[in-house]
PDB file of C-alpha atoms in Angstrom:
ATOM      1  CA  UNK W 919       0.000   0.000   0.000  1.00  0.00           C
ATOM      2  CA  UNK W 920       1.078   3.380  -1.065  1.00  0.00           C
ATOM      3  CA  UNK W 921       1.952   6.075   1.854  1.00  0.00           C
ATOM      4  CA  UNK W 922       0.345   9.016   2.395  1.00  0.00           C
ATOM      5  CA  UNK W 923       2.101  12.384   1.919  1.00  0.00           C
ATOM      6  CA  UNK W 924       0.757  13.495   5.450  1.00  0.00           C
ATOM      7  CA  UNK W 925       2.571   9.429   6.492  1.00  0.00           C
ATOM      8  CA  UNK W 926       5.619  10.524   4.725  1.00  0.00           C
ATOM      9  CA  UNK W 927       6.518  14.290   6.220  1.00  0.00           C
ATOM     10  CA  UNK W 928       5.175  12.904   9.999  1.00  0.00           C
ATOM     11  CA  UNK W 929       7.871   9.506   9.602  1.00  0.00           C
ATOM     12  CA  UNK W 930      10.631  12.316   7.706  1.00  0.00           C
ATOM     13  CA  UNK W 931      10.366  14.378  10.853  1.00  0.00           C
ATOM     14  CA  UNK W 932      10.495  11.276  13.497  1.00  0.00           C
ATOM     15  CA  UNK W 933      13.501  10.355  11.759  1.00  0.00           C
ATOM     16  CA  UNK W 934      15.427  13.626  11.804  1.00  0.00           C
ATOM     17  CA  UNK W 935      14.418  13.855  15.372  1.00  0.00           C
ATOM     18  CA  UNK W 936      16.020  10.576  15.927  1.00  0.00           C
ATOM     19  CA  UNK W 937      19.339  12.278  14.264  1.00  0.00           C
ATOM     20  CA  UNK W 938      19.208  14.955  15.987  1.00  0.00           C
ATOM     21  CA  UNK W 939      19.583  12.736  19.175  1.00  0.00           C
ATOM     22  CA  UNK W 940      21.887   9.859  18.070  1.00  0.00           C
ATOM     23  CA  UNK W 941      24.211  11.491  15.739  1.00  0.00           C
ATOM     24  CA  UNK W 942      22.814   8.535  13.229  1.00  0.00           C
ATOM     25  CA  UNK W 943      22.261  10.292   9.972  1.00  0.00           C
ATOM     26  CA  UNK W 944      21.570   7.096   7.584  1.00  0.00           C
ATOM     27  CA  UNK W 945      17.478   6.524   8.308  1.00  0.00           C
ATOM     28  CA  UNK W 946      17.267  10.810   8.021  1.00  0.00           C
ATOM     29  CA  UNK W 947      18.885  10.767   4.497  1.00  0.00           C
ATOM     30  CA  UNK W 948      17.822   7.229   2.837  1.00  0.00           C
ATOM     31  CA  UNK W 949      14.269   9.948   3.519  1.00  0.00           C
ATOM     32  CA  UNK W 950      15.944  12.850   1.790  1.00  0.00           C
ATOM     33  CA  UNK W 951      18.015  11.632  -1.133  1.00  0.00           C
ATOM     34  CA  UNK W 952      19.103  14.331  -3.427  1.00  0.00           C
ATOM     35  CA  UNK W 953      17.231  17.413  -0.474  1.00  0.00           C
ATOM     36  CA  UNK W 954      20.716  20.001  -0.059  1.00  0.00           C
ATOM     37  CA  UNK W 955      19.560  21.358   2.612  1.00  0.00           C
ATOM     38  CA  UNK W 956      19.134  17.726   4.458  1.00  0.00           C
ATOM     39  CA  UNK W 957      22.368  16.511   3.709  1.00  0.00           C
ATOM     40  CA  UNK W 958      23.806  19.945   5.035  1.00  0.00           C
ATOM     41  CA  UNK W 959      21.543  19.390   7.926  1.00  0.00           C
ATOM     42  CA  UNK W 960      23.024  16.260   8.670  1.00  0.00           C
ATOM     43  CA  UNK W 961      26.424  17.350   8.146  1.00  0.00           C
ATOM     44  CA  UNK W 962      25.463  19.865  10.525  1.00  0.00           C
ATOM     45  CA  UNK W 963      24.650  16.972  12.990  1.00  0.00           C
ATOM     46  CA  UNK W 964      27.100  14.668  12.862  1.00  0.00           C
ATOM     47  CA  UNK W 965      29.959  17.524  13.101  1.00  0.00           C
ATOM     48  CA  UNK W 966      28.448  17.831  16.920  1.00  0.00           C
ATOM     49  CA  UNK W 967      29.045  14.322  17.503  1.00  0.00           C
ATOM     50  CA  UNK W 968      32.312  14.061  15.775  1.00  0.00           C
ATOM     51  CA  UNK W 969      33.349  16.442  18.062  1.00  0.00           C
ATOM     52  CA  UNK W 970      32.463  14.240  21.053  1.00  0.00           C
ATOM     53  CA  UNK W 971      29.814  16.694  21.391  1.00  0.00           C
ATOM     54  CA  UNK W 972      25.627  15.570  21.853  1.00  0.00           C
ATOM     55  CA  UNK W 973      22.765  16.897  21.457  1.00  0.00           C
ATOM     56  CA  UNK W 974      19.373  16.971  24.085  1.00  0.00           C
ATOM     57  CA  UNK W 975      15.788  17.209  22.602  1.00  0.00           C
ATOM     58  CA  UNK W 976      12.765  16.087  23.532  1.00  0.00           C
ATOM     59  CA  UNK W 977      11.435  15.756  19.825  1.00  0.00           C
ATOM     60  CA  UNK W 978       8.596  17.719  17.475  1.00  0.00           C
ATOM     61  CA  UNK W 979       5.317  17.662  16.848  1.00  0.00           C
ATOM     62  CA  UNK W 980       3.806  17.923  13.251  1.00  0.00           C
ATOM     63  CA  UNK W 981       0.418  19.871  14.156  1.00  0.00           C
ATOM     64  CA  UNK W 982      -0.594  20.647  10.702  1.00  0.00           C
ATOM     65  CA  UNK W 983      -0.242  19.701   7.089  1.00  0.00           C
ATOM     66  CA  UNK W 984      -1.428  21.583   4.677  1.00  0.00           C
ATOM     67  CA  UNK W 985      -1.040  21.190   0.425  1.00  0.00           C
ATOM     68  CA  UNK W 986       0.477  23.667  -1.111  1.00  0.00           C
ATOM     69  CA  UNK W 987       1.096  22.451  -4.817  1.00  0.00           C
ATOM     70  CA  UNK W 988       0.323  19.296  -6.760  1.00  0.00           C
ATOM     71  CA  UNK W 989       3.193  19.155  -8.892  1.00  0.00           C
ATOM     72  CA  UNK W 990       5.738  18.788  -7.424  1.00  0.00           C
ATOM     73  CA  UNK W 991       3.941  17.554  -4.214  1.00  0.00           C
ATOM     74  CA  UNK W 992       4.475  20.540  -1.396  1.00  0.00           C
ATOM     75  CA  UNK W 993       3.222  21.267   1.291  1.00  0.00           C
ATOM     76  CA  UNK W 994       3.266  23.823   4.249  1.00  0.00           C
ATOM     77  CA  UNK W 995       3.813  21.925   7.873  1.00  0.00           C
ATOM     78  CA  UNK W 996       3.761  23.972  10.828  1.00  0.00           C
ATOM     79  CA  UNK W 997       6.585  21.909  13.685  1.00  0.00           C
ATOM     80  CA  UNK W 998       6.290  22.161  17.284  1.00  0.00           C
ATOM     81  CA  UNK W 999       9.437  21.806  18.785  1.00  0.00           C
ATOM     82  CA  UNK W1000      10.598  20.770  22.453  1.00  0.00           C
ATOM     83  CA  UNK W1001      13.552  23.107  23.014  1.00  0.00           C
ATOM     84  CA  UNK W1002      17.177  21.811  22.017  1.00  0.00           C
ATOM     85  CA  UNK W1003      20.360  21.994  23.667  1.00  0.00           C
ATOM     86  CA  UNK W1004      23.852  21.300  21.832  1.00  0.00           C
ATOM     87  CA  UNK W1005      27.124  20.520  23.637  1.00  0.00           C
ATOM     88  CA  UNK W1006      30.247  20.591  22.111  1.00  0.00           C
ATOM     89  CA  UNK W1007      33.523  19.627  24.744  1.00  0.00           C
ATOM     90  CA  UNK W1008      35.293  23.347  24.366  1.00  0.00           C
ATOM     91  CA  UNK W1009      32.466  25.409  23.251  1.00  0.00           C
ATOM     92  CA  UNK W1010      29.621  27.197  25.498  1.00  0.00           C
ATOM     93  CA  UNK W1011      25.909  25.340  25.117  1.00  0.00           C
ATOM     94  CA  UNK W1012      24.203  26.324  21.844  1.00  0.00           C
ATOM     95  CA  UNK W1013      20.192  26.315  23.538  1.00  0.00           C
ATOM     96  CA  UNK W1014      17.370  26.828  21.515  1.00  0.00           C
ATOM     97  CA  UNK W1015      13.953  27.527  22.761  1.00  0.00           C
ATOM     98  CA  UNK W1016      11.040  25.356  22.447  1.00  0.00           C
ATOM     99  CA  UNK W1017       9.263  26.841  19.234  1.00  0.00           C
ATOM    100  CA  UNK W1018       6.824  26.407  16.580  1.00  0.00           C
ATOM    101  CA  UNK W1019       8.153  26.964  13.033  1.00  0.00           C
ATOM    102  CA  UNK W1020       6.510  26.689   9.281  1.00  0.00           C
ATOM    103  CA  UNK W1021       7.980  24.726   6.623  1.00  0.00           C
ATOM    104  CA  UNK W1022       7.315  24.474   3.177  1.00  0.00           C
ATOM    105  CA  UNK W1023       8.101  20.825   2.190  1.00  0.00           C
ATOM    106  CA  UNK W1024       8.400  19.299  -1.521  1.00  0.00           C
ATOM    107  CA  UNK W1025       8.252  16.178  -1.856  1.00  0.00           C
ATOM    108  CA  UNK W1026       9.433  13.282  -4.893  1.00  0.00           C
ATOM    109  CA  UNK W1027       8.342  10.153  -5.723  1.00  0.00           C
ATOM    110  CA  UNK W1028       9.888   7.027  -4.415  1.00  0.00           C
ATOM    111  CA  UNK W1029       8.252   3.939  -5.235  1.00  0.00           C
ATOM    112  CA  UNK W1030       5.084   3.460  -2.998  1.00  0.00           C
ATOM    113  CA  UNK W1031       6.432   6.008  -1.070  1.00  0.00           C
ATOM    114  CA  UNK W1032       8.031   9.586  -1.094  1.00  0.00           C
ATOM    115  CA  UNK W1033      11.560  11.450  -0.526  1.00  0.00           C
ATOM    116  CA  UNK W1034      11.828  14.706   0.623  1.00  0.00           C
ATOM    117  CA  UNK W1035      13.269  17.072  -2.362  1.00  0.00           C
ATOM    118  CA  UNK W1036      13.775  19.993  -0.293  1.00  0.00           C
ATOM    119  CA  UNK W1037      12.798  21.903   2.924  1.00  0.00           C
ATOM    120  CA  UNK W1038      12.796  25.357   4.106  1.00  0.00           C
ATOM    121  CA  UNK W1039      11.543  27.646   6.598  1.00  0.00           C
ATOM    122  CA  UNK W1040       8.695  29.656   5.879  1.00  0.00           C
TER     123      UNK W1040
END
């Protein structure tokens, strides 16, 4: 059975969540093959823990999905996230507050599925 768009962007997020908090990139980009700014996100990731640093989040919430385009398939997702605190050994905490942010997501075919093309705040 063929996933949902709405399926697709809620599992993309849980997985980049899950980066965020392991360092593990692979699961985040087999979801975003050929999306810059995911791959720079994850480079942005796994320079914290190559560092030694880590990373403490509680996770996101997607709270709404809304289409913005057929072709490609985008769509504006408003993220609720818990706030997130970086350490690097040698470097003050980065902290960022607990927000809600609005992201315009395009997605590609992938099979019965999706990968996401691109991302960006809105």
């Amino acid at each position: 059975e063929a996933e949902s768009p709405e399926d697709f962007i809620r599992r993309w997020q849980e997985a980049a969540d899950e980066m965020a908090r392991s360092g593990e990139t692979a699961e985040f980009l087999s979801l975003s093959k050929g999306c810059q700014a995911c791959a720079t996100y994850a480079a942005q990731v796994s320079g914290v823990y190559d560092k030694g640093g880590d990373v403490t989040f509680g996770g996101s919430e997607v709270l709404a999905i809304k289409e913005d385009a057929t072709k490609p398939p985008t769509f504006v997702v408003d993220v609720r996230a818990t706030k997130l605190t970086i350490k690097v050994p040698g470097e003050g905490p980065q902290i960022f507050p607990a927000a809600t942010q609005r992201y315009r997501m395009i997605l590609k075919r992938d099979a019965d599925s999706f990968a996401m093309a691109n991302y960006s705040v809105i």
